Short mmCIF file of N, CA and C in Angstrom, two decimals:
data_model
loop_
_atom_site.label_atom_id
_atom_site.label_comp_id
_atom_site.label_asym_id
_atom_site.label_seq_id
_atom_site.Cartn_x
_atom_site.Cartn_y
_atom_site.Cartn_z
N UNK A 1129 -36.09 -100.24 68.22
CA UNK A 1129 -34.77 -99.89 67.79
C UNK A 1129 -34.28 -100.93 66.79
N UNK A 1130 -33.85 -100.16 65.66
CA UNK A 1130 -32.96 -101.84 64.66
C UNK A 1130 -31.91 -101.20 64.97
N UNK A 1131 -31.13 -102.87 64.94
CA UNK A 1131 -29.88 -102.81 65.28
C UNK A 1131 -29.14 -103.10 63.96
N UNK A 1132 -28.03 -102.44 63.14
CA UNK A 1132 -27.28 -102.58 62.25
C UNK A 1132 -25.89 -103.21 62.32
N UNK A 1133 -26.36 -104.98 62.43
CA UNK A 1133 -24.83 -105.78 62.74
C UNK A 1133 -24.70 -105.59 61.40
N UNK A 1134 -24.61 -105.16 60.80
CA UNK A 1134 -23.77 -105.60 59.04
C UNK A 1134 -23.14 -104.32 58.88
N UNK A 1135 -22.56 -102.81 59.72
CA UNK A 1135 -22.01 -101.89 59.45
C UNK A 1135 -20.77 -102.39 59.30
N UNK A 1136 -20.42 -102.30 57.97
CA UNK A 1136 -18.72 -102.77 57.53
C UNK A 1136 -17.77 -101.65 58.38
N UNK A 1137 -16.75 -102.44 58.46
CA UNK A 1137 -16.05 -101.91 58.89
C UNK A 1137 -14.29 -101.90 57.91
N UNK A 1138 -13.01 -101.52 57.90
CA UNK A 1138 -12.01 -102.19 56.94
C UNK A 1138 -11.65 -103.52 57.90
N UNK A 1139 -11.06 -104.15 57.15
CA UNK A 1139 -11.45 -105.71 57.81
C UNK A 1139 -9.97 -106.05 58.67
N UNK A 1140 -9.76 -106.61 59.45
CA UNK A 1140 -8.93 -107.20 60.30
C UNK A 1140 -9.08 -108.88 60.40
N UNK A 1141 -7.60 -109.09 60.32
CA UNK A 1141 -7.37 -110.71 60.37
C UNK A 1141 -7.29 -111.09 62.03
N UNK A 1142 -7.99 -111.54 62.45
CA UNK A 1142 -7.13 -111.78 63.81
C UNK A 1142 -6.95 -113.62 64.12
N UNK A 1143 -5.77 -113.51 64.30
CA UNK A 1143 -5.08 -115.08 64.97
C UNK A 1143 -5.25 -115.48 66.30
N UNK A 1144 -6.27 -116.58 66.35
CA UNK A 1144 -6.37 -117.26 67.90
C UNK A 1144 -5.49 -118.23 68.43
N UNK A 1145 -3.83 -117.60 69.23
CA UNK A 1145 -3.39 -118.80 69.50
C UNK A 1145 -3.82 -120.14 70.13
N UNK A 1146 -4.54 -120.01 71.04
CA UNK A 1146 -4.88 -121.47 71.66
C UNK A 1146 -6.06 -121.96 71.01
N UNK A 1147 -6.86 -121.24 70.17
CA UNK A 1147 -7.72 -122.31 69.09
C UNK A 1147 -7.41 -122.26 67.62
N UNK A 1148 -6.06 -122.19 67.65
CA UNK A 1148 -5.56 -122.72 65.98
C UNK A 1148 -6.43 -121.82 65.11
N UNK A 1149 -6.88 -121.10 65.49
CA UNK A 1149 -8.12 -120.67 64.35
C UNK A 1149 -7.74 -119.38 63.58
N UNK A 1150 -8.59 -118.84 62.77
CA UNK A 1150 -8.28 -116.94 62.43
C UNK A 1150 -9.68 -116.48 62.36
N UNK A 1151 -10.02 -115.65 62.45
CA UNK A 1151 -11.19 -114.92 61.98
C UNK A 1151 -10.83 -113.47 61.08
N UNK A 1152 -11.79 -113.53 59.81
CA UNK A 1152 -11.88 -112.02 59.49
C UNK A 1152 -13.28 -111.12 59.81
N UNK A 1153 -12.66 -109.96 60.63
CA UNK A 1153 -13.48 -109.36 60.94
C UNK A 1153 -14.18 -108.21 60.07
N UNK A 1154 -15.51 -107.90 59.43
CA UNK A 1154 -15.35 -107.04 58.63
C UNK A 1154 -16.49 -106.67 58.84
N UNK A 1155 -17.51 -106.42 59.92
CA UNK A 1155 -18.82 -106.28 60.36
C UNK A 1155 -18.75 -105.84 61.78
N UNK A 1156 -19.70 -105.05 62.52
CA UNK A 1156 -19.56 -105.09 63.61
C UNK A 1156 -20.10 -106.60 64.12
N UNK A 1157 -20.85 -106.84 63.08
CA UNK A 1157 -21.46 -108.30 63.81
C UNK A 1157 -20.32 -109.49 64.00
N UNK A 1158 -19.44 -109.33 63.11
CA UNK A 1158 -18.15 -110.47 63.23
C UNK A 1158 -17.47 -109.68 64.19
N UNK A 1159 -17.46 -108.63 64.92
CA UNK A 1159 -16.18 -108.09 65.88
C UNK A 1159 -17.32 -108.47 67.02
N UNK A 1160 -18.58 -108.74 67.26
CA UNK A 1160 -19.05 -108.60 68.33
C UNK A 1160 -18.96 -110.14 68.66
N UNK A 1161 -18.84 -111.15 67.59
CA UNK A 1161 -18.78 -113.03 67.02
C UNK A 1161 -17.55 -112.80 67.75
N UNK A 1162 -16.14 -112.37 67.58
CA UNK A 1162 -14.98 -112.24 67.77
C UNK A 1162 -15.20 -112.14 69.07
N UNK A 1163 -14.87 -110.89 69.51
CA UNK A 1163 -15.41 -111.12 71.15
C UNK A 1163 -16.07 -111.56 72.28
N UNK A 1164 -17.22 -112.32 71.94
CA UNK A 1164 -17.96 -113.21 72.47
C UNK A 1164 -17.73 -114.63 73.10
N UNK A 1165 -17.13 -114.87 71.34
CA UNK A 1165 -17.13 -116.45 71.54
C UNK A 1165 -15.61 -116.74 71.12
N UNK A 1166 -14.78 -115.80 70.55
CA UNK A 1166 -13.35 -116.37 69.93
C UNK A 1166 -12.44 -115.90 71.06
N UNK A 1167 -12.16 -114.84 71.86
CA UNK A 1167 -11.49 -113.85 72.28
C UNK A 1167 -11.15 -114.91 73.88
N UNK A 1168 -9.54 -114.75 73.65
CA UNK A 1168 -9.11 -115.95 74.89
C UNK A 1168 -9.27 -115.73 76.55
N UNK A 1169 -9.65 -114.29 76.65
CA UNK A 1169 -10.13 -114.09 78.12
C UNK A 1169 -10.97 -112.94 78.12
N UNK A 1170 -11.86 -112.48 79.11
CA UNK A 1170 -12.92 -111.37 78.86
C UNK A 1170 -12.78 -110.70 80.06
N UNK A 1171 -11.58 -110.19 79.98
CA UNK A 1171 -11.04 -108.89 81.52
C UNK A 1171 -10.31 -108.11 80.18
N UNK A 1172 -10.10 -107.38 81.07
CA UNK A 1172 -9.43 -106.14 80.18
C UNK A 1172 -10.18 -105.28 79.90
N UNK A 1173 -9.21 -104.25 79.93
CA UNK A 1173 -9.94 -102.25 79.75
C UNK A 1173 -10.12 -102.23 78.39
N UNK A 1174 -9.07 -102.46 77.61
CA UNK A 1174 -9.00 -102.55 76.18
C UNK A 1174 -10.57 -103.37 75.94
N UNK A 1175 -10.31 -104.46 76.13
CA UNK A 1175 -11.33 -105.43 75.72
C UNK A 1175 -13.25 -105.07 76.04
N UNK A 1176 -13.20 -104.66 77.66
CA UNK A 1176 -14.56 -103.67 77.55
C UNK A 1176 -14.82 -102.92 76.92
N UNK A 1177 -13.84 -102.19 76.85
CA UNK A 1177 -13.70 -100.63 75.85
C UNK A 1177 -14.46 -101.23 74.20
N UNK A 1178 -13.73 -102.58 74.18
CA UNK A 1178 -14.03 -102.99 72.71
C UNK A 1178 -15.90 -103.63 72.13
N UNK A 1179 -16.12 -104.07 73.87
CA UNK A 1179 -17.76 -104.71 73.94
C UNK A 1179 -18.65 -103.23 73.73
N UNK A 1180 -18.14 -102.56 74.41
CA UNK A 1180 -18.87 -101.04 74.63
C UNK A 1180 -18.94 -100.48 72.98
N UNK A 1181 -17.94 -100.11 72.34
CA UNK A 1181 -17.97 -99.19 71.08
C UNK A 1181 -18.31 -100.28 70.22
N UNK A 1182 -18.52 -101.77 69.92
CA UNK A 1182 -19.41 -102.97 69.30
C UNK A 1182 -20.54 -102.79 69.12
N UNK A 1183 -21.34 -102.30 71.30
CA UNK A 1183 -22.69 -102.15 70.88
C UNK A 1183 -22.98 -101.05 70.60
N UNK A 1184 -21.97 -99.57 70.92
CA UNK A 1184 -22.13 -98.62 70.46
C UNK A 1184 -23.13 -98.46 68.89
N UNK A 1185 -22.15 -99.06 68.12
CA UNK A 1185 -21.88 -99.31 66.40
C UNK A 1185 -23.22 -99.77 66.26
N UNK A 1186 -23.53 -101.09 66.73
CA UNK A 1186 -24.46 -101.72 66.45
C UNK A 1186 -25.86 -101.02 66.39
N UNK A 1187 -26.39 -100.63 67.57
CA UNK A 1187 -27.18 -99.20 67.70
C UNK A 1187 -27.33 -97.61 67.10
N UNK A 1188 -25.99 -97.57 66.34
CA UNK A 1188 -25.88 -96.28 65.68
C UNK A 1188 -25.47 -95.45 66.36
N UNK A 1189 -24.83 -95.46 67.82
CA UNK A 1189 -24.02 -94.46 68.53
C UNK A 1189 -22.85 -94.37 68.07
N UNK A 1190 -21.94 -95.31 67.21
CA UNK A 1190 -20.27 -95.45 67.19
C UNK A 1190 -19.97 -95.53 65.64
N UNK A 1191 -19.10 -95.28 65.32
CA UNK A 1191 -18.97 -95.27 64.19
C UNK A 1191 -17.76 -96.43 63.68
N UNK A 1192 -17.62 -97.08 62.89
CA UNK A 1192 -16.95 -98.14 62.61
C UNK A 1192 -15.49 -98.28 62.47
N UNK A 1193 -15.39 -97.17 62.50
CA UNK A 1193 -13.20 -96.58 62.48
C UNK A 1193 -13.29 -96.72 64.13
N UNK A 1194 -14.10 -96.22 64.72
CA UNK A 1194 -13.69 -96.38 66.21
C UNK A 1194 -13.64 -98.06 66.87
N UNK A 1195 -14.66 -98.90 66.03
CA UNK A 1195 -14.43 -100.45 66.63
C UNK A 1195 -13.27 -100.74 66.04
N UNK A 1196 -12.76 -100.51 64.43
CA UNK A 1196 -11.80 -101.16 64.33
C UNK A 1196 -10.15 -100.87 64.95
N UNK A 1197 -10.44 -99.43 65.78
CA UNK A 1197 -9.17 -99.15 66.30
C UNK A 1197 -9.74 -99.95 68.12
N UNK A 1198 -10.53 -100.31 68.34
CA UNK A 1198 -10.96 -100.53 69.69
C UNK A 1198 -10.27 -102.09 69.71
N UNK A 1199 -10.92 -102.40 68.53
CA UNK A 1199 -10.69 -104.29 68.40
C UNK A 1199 -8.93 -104.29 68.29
N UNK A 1200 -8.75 -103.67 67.70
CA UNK A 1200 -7.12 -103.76 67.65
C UNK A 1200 -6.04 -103.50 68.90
N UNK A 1201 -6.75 -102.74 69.52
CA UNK A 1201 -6.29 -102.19 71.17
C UNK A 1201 -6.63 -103.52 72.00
N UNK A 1202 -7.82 -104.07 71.54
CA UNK A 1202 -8.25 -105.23 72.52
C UNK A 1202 -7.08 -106.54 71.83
N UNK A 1203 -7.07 -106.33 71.15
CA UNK A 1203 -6.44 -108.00 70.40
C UNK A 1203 -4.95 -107.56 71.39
N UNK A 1204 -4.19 -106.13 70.74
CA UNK A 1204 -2.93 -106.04 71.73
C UNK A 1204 -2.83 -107.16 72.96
N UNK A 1205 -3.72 -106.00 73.58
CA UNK A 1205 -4.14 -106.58 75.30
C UNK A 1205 -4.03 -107.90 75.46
N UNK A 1206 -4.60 -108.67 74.81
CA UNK A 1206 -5.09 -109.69 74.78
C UNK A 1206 -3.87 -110.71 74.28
N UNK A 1207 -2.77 -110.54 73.66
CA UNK A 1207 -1.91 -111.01 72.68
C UNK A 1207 -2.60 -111.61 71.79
N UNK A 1208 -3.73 -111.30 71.01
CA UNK A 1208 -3.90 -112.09 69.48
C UNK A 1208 -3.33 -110.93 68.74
N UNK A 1209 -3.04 -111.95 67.52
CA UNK A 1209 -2.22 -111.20 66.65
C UNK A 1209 -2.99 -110.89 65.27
N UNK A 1210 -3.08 -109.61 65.52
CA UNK A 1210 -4.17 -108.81 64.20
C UNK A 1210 -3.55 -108.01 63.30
N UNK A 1211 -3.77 -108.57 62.18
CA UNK A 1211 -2.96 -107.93 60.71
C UNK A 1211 -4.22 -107.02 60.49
N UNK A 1212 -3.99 -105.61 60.10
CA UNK A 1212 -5.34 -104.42 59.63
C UNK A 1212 -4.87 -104.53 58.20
N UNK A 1213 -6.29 -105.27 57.36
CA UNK A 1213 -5.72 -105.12 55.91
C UNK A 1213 -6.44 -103.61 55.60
N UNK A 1214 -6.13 -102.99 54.80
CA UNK A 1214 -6.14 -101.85 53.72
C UNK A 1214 -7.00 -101.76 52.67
N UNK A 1215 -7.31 -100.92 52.00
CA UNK A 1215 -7.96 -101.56 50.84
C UNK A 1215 -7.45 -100.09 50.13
#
């Protein structure tokens, strides 16, 4: 099976309050980076929901409008604060 981390996605800013940091997300591979290792707790429905349609994507089951509305449901949950830029 190849796995396709580089399926773009439209990109999202998201703000990590307790590590000062931001990430832009614009890959499933940076939303799966995001959730792994940036994302301030790993409970949440939102937030599974968001690991699930990641590896969905990654594998070619999901399509990339669905992570970026998943990641955004998860950031809610989560209180990080995610600007959806546009293009």
């Amino acid at each position: 099976m190849k796995w396709d981390t580089f399926r773009p996605l439209e990109p999202i800013v998201l703000f990590f309050p307790d590590k000062q940091n931001r990430r832009t997300v614009r890959t499933a591979r940076d939303a799966a980076e995001a959730l792994l290792h940036d994302w301030p707790h790993d409970d949440g429905e939102a937030f599974y929901f968001a690991v699930k349609i990641c590896l969905d994507v990654i594998v070619g089951r999901g399509e990339p409008c669905e992570l970026r509305t998943a990641m955004l449901r998860a950031a809610g949950e989560a209180g990080v604060v995610a600007i959806a830029v546009v293009h």
